[in-house]
Short mmCIF file of C-alpha atoms in Angstrom, two decimals:
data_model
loop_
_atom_site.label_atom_id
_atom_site.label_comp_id
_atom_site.label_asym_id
_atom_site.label_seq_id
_atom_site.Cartn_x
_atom_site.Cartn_y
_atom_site.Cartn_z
CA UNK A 67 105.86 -134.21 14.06
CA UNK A 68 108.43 -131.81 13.65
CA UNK A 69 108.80 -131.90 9.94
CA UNK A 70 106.15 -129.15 8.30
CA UNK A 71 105.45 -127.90 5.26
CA UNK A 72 105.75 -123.96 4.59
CA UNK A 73 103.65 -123.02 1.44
CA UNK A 74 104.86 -120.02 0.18
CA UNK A 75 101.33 -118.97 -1.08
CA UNK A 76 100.70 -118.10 2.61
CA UNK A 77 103.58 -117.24 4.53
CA UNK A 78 103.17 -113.27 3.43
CA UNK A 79 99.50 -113.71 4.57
CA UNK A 80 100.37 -115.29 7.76
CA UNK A 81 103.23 -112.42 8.13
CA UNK A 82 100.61 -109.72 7.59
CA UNK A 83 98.31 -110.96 10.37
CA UNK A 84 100.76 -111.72 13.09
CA UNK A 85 102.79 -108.61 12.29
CA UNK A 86 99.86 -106.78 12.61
CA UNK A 87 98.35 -108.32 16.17
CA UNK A 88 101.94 -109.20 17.69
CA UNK A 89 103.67 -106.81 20.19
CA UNK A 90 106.68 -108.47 19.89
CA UNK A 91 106.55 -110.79 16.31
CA UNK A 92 108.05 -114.39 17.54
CA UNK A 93 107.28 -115.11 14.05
CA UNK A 94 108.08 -118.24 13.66
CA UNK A 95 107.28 -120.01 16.57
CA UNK A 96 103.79 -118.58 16.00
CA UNK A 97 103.80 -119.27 12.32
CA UNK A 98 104.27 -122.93 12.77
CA UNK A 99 102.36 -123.48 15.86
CA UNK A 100 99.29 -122.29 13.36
CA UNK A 101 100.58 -124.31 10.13
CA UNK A 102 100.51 -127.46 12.47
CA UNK A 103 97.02 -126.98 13.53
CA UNK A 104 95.95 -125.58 10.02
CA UNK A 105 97.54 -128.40 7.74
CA UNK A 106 97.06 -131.63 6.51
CA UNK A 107 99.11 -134.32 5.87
CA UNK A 108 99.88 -132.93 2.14
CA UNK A 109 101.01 -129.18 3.60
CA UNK A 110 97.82 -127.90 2.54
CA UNK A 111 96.57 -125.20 4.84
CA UNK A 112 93.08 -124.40 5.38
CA UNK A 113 93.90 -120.13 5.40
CA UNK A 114 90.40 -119.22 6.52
CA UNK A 115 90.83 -121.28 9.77
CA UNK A 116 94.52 -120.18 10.29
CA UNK A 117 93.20 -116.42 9.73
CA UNK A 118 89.96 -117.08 12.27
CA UNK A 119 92.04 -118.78 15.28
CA UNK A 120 94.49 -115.51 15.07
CA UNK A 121 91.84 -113.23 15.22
CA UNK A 122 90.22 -115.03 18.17
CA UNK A 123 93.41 -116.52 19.73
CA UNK A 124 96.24 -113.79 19.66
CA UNK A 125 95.19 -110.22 20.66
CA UNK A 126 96.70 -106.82 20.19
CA UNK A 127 97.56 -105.00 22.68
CA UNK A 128 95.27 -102.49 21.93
CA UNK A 129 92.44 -105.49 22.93
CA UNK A 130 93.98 -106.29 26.46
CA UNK A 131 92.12 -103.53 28.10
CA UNK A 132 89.05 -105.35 26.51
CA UNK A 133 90.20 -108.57 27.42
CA UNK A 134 90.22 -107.03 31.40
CA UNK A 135 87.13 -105.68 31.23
CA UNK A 136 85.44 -109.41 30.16
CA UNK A 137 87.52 -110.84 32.73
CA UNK A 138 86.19 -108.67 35.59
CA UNK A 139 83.57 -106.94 34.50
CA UNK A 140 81.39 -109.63 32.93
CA UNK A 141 82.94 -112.37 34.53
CA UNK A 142 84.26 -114.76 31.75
CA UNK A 143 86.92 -117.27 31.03
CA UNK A 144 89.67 -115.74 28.27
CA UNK A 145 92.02 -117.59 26.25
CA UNK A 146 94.78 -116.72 24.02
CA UNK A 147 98.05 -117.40 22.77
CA UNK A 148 100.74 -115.74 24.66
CA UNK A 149 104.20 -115.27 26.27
CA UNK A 150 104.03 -116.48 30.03
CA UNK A 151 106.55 -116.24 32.63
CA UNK A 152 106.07 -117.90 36.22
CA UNK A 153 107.51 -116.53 39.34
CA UNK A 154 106.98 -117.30 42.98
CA UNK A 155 106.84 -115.27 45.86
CA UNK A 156 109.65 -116.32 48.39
CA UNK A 157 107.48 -114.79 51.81
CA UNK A 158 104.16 -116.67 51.29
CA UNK A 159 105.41 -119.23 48.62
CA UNK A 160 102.21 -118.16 46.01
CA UNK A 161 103.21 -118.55 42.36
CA UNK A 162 102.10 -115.86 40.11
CA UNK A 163 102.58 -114.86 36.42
CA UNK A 164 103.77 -112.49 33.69
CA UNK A 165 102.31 -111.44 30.45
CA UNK A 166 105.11 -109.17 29.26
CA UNK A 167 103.67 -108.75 26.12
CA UNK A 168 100.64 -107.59 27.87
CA UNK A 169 102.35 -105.52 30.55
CA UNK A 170 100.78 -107.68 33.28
CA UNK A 171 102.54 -108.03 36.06
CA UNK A 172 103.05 -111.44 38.80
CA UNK A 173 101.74 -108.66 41.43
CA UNK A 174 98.29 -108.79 39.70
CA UNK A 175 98.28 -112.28 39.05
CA UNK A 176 97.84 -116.00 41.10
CA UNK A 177 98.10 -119.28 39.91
CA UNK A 178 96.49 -122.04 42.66
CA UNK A 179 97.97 -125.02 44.06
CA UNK A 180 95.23 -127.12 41.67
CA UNK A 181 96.52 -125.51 38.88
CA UNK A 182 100.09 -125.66 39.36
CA UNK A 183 100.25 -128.74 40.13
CA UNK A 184 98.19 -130.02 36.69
CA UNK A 185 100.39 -127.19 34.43
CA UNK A 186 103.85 -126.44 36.88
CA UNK A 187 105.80 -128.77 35.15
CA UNK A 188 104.85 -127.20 31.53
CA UNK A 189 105.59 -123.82 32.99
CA UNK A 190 108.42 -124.52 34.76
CA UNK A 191 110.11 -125.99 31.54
CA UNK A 192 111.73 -122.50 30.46
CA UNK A 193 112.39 -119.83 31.27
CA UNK A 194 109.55 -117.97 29.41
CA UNK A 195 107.32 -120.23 27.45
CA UNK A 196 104.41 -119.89 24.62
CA UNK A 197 101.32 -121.61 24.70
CA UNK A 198 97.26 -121.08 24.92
CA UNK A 199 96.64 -119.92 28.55
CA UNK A 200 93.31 -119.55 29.89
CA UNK A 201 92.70 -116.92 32.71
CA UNK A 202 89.70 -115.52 34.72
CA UNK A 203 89.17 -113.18 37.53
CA UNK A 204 89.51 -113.95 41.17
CA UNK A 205 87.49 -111.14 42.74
CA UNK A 206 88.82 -109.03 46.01
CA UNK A 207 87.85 -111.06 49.69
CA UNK A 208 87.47 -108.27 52.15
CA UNK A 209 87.49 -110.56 55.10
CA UNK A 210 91.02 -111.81 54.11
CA UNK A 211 91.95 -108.65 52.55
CA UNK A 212 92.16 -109.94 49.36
CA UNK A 213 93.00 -108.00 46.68
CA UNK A 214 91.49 -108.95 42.97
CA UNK A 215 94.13 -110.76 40.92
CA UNK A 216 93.92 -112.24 37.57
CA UNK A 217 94.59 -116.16 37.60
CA UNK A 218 95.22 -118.58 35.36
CA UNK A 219 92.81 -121.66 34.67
CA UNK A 220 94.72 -123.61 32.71
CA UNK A 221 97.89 -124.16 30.01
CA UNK A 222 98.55 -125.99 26.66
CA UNK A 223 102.26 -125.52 25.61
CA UNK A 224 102.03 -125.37 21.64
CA UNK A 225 104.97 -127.30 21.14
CA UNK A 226 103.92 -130.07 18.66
CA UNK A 227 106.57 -132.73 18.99
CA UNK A 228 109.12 -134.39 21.65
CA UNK A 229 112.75 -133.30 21.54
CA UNK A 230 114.96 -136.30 21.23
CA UNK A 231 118.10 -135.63 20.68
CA UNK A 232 119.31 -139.17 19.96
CA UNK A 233 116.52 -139.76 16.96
CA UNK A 234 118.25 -136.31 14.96
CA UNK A 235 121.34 -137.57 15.82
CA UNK A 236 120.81 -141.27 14.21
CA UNK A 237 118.56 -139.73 11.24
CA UNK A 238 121.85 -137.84 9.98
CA UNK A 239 123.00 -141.33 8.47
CA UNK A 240 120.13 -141.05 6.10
CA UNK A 241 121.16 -138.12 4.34
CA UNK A 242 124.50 -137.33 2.06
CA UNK A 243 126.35 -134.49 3.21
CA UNK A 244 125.01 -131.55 1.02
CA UNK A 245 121.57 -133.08 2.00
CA UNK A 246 122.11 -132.44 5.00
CA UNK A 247 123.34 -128.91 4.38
CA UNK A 248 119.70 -128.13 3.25
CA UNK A 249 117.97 -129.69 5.62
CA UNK A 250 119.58 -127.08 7.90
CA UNK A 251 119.16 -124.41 6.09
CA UNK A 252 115.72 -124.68 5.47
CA UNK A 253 115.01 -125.48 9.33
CA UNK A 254 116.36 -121.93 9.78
CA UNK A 255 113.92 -120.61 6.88
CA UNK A 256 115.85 -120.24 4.13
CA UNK A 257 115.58 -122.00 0.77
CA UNK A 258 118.65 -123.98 -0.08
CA UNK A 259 117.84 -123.29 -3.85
CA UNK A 260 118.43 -119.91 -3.60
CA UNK A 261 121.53 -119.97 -2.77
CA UNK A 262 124.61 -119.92 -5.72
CA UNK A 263 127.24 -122.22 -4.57
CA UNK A 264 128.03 -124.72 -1.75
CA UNK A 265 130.36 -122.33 -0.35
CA UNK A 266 127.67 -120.03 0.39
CA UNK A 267 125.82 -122.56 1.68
CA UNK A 268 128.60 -123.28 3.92
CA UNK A 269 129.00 -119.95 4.90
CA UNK A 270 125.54 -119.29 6.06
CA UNK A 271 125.97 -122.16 8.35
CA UNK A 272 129.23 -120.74 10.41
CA UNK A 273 126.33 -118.29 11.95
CA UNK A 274 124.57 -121.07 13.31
CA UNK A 275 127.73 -122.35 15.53
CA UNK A 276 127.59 -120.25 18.64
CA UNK A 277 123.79 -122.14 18.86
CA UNK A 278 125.34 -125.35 19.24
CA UNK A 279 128.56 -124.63 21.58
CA UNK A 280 128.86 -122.98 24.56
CA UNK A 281 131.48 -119.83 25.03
CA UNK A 282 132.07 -119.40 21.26
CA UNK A 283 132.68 -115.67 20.21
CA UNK A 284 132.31 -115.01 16.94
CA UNK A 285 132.69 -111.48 14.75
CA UNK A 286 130.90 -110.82 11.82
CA UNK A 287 131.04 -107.84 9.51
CA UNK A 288 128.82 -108.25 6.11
CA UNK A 289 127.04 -105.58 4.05
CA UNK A 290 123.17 -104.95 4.48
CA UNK A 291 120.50 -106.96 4.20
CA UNK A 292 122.09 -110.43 4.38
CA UNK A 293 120.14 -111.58 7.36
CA UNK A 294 122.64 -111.96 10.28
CA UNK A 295 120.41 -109.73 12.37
CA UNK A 296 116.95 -111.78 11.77
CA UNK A 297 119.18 -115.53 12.10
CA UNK A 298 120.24 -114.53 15.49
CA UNK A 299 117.17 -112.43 16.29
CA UNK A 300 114.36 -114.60 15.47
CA UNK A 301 115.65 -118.61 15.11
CA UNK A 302 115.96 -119.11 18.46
CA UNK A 303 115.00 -118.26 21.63
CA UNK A 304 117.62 -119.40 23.74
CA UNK A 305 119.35 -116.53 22.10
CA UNK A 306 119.45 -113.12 22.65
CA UNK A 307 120.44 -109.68 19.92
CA UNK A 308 121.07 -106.44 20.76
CA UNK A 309 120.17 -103.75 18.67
CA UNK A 310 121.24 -99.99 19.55
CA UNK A 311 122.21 -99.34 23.13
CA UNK A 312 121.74 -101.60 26.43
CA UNK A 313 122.54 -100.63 29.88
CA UNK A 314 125.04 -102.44 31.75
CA UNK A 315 122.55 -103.52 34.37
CA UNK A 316 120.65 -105.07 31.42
CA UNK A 317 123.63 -106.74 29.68
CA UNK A 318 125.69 -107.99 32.28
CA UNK A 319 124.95 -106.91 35.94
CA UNK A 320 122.21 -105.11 38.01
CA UNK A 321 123.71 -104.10 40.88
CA UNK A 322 120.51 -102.24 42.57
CA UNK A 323 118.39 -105.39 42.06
CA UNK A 324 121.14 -107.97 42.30
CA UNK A 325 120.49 -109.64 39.29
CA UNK A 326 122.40 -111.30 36.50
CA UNK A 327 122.48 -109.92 32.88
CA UNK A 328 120.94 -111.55 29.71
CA UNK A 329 124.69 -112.47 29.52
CA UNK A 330 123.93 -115.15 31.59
CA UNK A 331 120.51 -116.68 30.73
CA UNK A 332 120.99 -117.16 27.04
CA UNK A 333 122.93 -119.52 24.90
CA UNK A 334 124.71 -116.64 23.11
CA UNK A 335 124.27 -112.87 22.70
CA UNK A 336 124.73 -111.28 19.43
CA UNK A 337 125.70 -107.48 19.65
CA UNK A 338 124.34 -106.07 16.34
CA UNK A 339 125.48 -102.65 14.56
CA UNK A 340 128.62 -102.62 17.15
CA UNK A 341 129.78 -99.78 14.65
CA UNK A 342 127.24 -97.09 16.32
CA UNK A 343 127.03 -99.12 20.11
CA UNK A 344 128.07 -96.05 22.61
CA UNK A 345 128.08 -98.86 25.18
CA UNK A 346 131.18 -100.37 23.73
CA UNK A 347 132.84 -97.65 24.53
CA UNK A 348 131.86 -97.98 28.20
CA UNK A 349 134.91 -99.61 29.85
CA UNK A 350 133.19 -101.53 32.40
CA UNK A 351 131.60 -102.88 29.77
CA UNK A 352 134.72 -103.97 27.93
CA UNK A 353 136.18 -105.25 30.86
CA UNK A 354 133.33 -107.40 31.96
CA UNK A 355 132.74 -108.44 27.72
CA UNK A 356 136.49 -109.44 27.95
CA UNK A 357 136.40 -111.39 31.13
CA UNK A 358 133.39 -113.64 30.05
CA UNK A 359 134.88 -113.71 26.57
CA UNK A 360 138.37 -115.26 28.10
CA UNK A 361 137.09 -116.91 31.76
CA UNK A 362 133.05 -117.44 31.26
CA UNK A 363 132.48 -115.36 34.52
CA UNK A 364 133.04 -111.69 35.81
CA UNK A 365 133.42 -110.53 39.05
CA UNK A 366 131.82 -106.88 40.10
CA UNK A 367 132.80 -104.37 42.31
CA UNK A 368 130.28 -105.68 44.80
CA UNK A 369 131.77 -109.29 45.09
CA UNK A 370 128.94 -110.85 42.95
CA UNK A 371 130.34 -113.19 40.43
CA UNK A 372 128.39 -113.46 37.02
CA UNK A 373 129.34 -117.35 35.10
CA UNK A 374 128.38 -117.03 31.45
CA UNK A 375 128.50 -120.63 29.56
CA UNK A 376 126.97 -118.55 26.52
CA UNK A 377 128.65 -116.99 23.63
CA UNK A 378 129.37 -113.25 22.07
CA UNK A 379 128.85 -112.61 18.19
CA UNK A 380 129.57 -109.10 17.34
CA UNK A 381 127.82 -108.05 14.38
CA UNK A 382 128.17 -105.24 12.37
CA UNK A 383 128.40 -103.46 8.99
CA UNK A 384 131.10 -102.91 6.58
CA UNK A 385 131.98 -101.07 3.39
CA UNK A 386 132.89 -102.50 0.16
CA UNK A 387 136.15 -101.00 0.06
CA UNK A 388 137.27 -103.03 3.30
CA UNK A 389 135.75 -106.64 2.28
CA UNK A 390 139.17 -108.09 2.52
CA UNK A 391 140.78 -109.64 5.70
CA UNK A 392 144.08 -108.90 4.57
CA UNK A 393 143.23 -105.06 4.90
CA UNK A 394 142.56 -103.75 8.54
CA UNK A 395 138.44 -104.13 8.61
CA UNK A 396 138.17 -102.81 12.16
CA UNK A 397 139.31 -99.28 11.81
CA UNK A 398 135.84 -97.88 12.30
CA UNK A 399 134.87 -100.16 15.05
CA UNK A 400 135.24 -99.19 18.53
CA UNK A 401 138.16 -99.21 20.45
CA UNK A 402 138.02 -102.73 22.27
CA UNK A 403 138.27 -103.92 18.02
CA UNK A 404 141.68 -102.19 17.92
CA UNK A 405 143.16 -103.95 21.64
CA UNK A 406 144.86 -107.08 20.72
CA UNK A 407 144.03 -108.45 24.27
CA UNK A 408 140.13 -108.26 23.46
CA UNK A 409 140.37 -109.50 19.68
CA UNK A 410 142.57 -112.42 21.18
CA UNK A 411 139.65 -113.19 23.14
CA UNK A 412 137.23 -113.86 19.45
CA UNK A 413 137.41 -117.27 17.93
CA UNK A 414 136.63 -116.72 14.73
CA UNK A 415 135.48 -114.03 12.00
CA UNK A 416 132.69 -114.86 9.20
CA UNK A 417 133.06 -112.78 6.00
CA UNK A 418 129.28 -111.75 5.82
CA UNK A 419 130.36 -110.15 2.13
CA UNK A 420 130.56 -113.97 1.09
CA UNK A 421 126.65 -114.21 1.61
CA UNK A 422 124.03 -112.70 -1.09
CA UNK A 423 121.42 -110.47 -0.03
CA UNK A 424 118.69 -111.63 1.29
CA UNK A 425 115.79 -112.26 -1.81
CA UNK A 426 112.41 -113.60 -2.58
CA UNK A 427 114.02 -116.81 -3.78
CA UNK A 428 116.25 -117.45 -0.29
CA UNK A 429 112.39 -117.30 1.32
CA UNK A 430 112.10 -121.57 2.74
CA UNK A 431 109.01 -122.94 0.84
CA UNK A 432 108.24 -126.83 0.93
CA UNK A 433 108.89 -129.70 3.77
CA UNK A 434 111.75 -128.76 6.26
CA UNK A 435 112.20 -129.40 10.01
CA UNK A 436 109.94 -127.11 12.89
CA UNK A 437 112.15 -124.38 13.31
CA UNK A 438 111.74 -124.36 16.91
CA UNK A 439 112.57 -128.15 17.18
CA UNK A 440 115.63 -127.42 15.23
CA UNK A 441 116.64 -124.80 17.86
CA UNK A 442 116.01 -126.73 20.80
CA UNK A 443 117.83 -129.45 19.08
CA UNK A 444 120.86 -127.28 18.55
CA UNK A 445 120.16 -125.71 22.44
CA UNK A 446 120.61 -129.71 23.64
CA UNK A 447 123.92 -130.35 21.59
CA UNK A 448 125.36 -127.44 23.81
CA UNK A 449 125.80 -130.03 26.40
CA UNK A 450 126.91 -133.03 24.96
CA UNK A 451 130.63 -133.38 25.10
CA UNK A 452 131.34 -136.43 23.23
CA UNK A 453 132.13 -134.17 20.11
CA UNK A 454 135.31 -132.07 22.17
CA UNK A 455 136.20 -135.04 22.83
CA UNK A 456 136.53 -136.51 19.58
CA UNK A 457 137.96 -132.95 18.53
CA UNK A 458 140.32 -133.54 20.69
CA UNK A 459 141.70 -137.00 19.51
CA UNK A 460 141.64 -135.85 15.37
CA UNK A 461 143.41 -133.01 15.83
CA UNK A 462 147.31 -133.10 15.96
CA UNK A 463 148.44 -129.94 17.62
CA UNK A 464 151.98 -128.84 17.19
CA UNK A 465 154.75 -128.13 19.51
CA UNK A 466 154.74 -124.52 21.21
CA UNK A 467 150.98 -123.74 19.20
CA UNK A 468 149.94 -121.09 21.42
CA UNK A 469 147.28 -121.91 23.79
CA UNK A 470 144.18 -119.46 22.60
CA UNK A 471 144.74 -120.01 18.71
CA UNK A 472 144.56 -123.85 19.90
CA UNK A 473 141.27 -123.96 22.15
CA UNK A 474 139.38 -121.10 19.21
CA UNK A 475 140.14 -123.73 16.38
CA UNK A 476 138.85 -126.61 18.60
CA UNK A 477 135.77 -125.00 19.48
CA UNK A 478 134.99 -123.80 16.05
CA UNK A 479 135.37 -127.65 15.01
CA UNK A 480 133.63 -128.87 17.76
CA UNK A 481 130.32 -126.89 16.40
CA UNK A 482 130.98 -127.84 12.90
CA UNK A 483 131.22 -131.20 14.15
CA UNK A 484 127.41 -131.08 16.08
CA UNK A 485 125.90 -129.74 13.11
CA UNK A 486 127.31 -131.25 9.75
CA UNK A 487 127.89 -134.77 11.57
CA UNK A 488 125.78 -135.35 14.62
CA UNK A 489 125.44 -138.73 14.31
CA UNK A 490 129.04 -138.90 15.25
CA UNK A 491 129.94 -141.03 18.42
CA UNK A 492 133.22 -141.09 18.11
CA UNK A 493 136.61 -140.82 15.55
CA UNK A 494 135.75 -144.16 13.79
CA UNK A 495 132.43 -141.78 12.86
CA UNK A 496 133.36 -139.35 10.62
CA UNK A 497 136.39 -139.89 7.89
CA UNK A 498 139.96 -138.09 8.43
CA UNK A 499 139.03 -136.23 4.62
CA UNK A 500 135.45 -134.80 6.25
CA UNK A 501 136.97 -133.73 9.66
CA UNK A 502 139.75 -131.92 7.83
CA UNK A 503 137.72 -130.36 4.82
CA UNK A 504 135.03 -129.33 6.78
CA UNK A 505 135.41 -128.83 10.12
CA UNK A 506 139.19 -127.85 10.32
CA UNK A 507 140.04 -125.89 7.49
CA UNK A 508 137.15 -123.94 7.71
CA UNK A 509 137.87 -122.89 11.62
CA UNK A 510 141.40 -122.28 10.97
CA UNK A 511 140.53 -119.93 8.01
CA UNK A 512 138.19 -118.40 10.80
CA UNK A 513 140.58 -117.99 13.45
CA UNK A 514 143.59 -117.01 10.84
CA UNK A 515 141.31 -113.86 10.16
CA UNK A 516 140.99 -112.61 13.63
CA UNK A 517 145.03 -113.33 14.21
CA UNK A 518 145.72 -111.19 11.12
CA UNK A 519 143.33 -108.09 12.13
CA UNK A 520 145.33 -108.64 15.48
CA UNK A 521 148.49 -107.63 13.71
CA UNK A 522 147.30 -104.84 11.89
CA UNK A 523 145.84 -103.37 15.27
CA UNK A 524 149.17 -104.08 16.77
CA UNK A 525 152.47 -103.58 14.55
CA UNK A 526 154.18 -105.01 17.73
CA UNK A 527 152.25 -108.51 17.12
CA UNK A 528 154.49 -110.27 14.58
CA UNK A 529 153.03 -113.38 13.91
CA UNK A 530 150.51 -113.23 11.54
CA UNK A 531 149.96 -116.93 11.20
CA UNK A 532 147.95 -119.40 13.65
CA UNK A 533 149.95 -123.58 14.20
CA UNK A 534 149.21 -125.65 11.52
CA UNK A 535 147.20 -128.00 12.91
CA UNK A 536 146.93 -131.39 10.92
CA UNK A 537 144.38 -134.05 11.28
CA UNK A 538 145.46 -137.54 13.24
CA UNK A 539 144.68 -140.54 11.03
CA UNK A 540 143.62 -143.40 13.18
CA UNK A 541 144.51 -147.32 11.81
CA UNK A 542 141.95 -149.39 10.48
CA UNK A 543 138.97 -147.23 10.51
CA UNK A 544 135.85 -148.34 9.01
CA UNK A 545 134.45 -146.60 6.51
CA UNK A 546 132.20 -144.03 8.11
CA UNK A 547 128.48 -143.12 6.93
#
């Protein structure tokens, strides 16, 4: 069930539509919800229907006033396909709802005990979840003093499978490696054919590791238009990108409402066009960015303490004339890029210039895995820390390595390790040759690039190299899958 087929014949007809009636486009979580209920066993999709149920099912916002006035003034039942979010009310213990989408707030809204208890559990599963809701009008009591609210009748999460982690774990043995590699790739909607090389492959895949391992920072500089702000934007939604400015309050810390940041609530946060960000120049900022980046908490100047198990990308532009890490790349970036002490705190750097632009042929067409499945796949890896573990026994770490070049290389391999070779269980798993091709060299290269743009920010930083770390080679290992 969480295997679909994307026809390409459709997806910019399907694009057009929701585009069109979405406030906020969670394009592919809607665009596979409707493929699912549109298609048949053979991926053929029945467009007419697809097109109907989104005219009927997901409204504009221009329609909600609409939608209100058949709710209250005529007295019907309304469903559509929306963003919820559940809340209760601490005083008199009443749950309530959101449509943010809709600008509907939990004060204008019940949900009764009969219907919490048939849909609480659904709604209670995330944080802010998708899925047909059906609402009608309670109207005003004036002997309780009652205010009118809108309530909701009923919920059907549109989540078309089960998440189980161990069944994408033991279907990894099935596939070779650069099998594999495409499987990904097109569960994040690309098309594997459209790329030139393995390597490219390869390197489209380091932006996926911050989804599968908690407190990774990452940097990324590439040109335009190679699609690291829609892969962290739109893939998952345990994720959260930031494009332009963002207060403080917002980011990390609302001290007026008491609140943590998005910081806190998401499985990473990628900072996109960092270049232009005034708010990286706002030292509070940096202080608190470098105290979750180095300690996964921060404490503010009221006492509260914020713990972060997420991590920070930084994303941002570069020009051609800098696309080489042996050249200082940062000198445009703001001034926490040129501080050793905040660099030091980044595990690894992806050379974005390494990826093509994005074209029609990179577009994912044909059978591939649910998106959203794939993401709360990679969202339920996060906590499963048999793979540090098994980091931890393959790699050989020299005498004196220093300590933060150590733990960025081992959590670098420790995501390559949950997504090229899930199925691992332990060091017997995965051959010495794999581990080191593909999971250590490439985080050392990663890390190596951040040590070097360390040095160049910092003439008093001398070593330019990280420990040469060398892969343990375990007796009598059986030949892994």
């Amino acid at each position: 069930d969480a295997v679909l087929q994307i026809p390409s014949a459709i997806i910019s007809v399907l694009v057009t539509i929701i585009s069109i009636v979405f406030i906020t486009v969670d394009y592919e979580r809607i665009r596979d919800f409707v493929l699912r209920q549109f298609q048949d066993d053979e991926g053929n999709v029945d467009v007419d229907e697809a097109v109907s149920f989104i005219s009927q099912r997901i409204p504009k916002s221009d329609d909600w006033k609409a939608i209100q006035s058949r709710l209250i003034n005529n007295g019907e039942k309304v469903k559509i396909l929306a963003k919820i979010i559940v809340s209760i009310n601490i005083a008199t213990g009443e749950w309530s709802f959101s449509l943010p989408d809709f600008g509907l707030s939990p004060k204008n809204t019940i949900i009764e005990d009969d219907v919490w208890k048939a849909y609480g559990k659904e709604l209670l599963k995330a944080e802010e979840n998708w899925g047909i809701i059906e609402l009608a009008y309670k109207y005003p009591d004036e002997e309780q003093k009652q205010k009118g609210k809108i309530r909701l009748l009923s919920y059907a999460d549109f989540c078309p499978y089960d998440v189980d982690v161990e069944e994408f774990k033991a279907a990894r043995t099935n596939f070779s490696l650069e099998e594999w590699v495409d499987i990904i790739l097109s569960a994040v909607d690309y098309n594997p054919k459209g790329y030139r090389s393995a390597t490219e492959k390869l390197t489209a895949i380091k932006r996926l590791l911050p989804f599968v391992e908690k407190r990774l920072n990452m940097l990324e500089l590439a040109p335009g238009g190679t699609g690291k702000s829609y892969l962290f934007g739109q893939i998952s939604r345990f994720g959260w990108i930031i494009s332009g400015n963002v207060s403080r309050a917002k980011l990390i810390y609302d001290k007026s409402r008491k609140t943590d940041g998005a910081i806190s609530t998401h499985d990473f946060v990628a900072l996109d066009e960092i270049r232009e960000a005034n708010y990286m120049r706002d030292k509070e900022v940096q202080s608190a960015l470098q105290s979750v980046m180095e300690n996964g908490s921060y404490r503010a100047d009221d006492g509260h303490e914020v713990n972060v198990d997420g991590g920070i990308v930084f994303l941002g532009n570069i020009k051609s004339d800098v696309m080489n890490e042996h050249v200082n790349m940062l000198q445009e970036l703001p001034l926490p890029f040129h501080q050793p002490q905040f660099l030091d705190r980044i595990h690894g750097f992806i050379k974005g210039w390494e990826l093509p632009r994005i074209n029609e042929d990179m577009k994912a067409a044909g059978w591939a895995l649910n998106t959203e499945y794939f993401a709360s796949i990679m969202h339920e890896l996060r906590e499963d820390p048999v793979y540090r573990s098994i980091v931890d026994a393959l790699i050989c770490v020299p005498n004196k390595a220093d300590t933060r070049d150590t733990e960025a290389v081992k959590r670098l391999c420790t995501a390559y390790l949950k997504l090229l070779f899930p199925h691992a269980a332990s060091v017997h798993d995965i051959k010495p040759e794999d581990f080191s091709r593909y999971c250590l060299i490439p985080a050392m290269e990663m890390r190596s690039i951040i040590r070097m743009q360390i040095c160049m920010a910092d003439n008093s930083v001398k070593n330019r190299s990280i420990p040469d770390f060398r892969v343990n080679v375990f007796d009598a290992l059986p030949a892994a899958k």
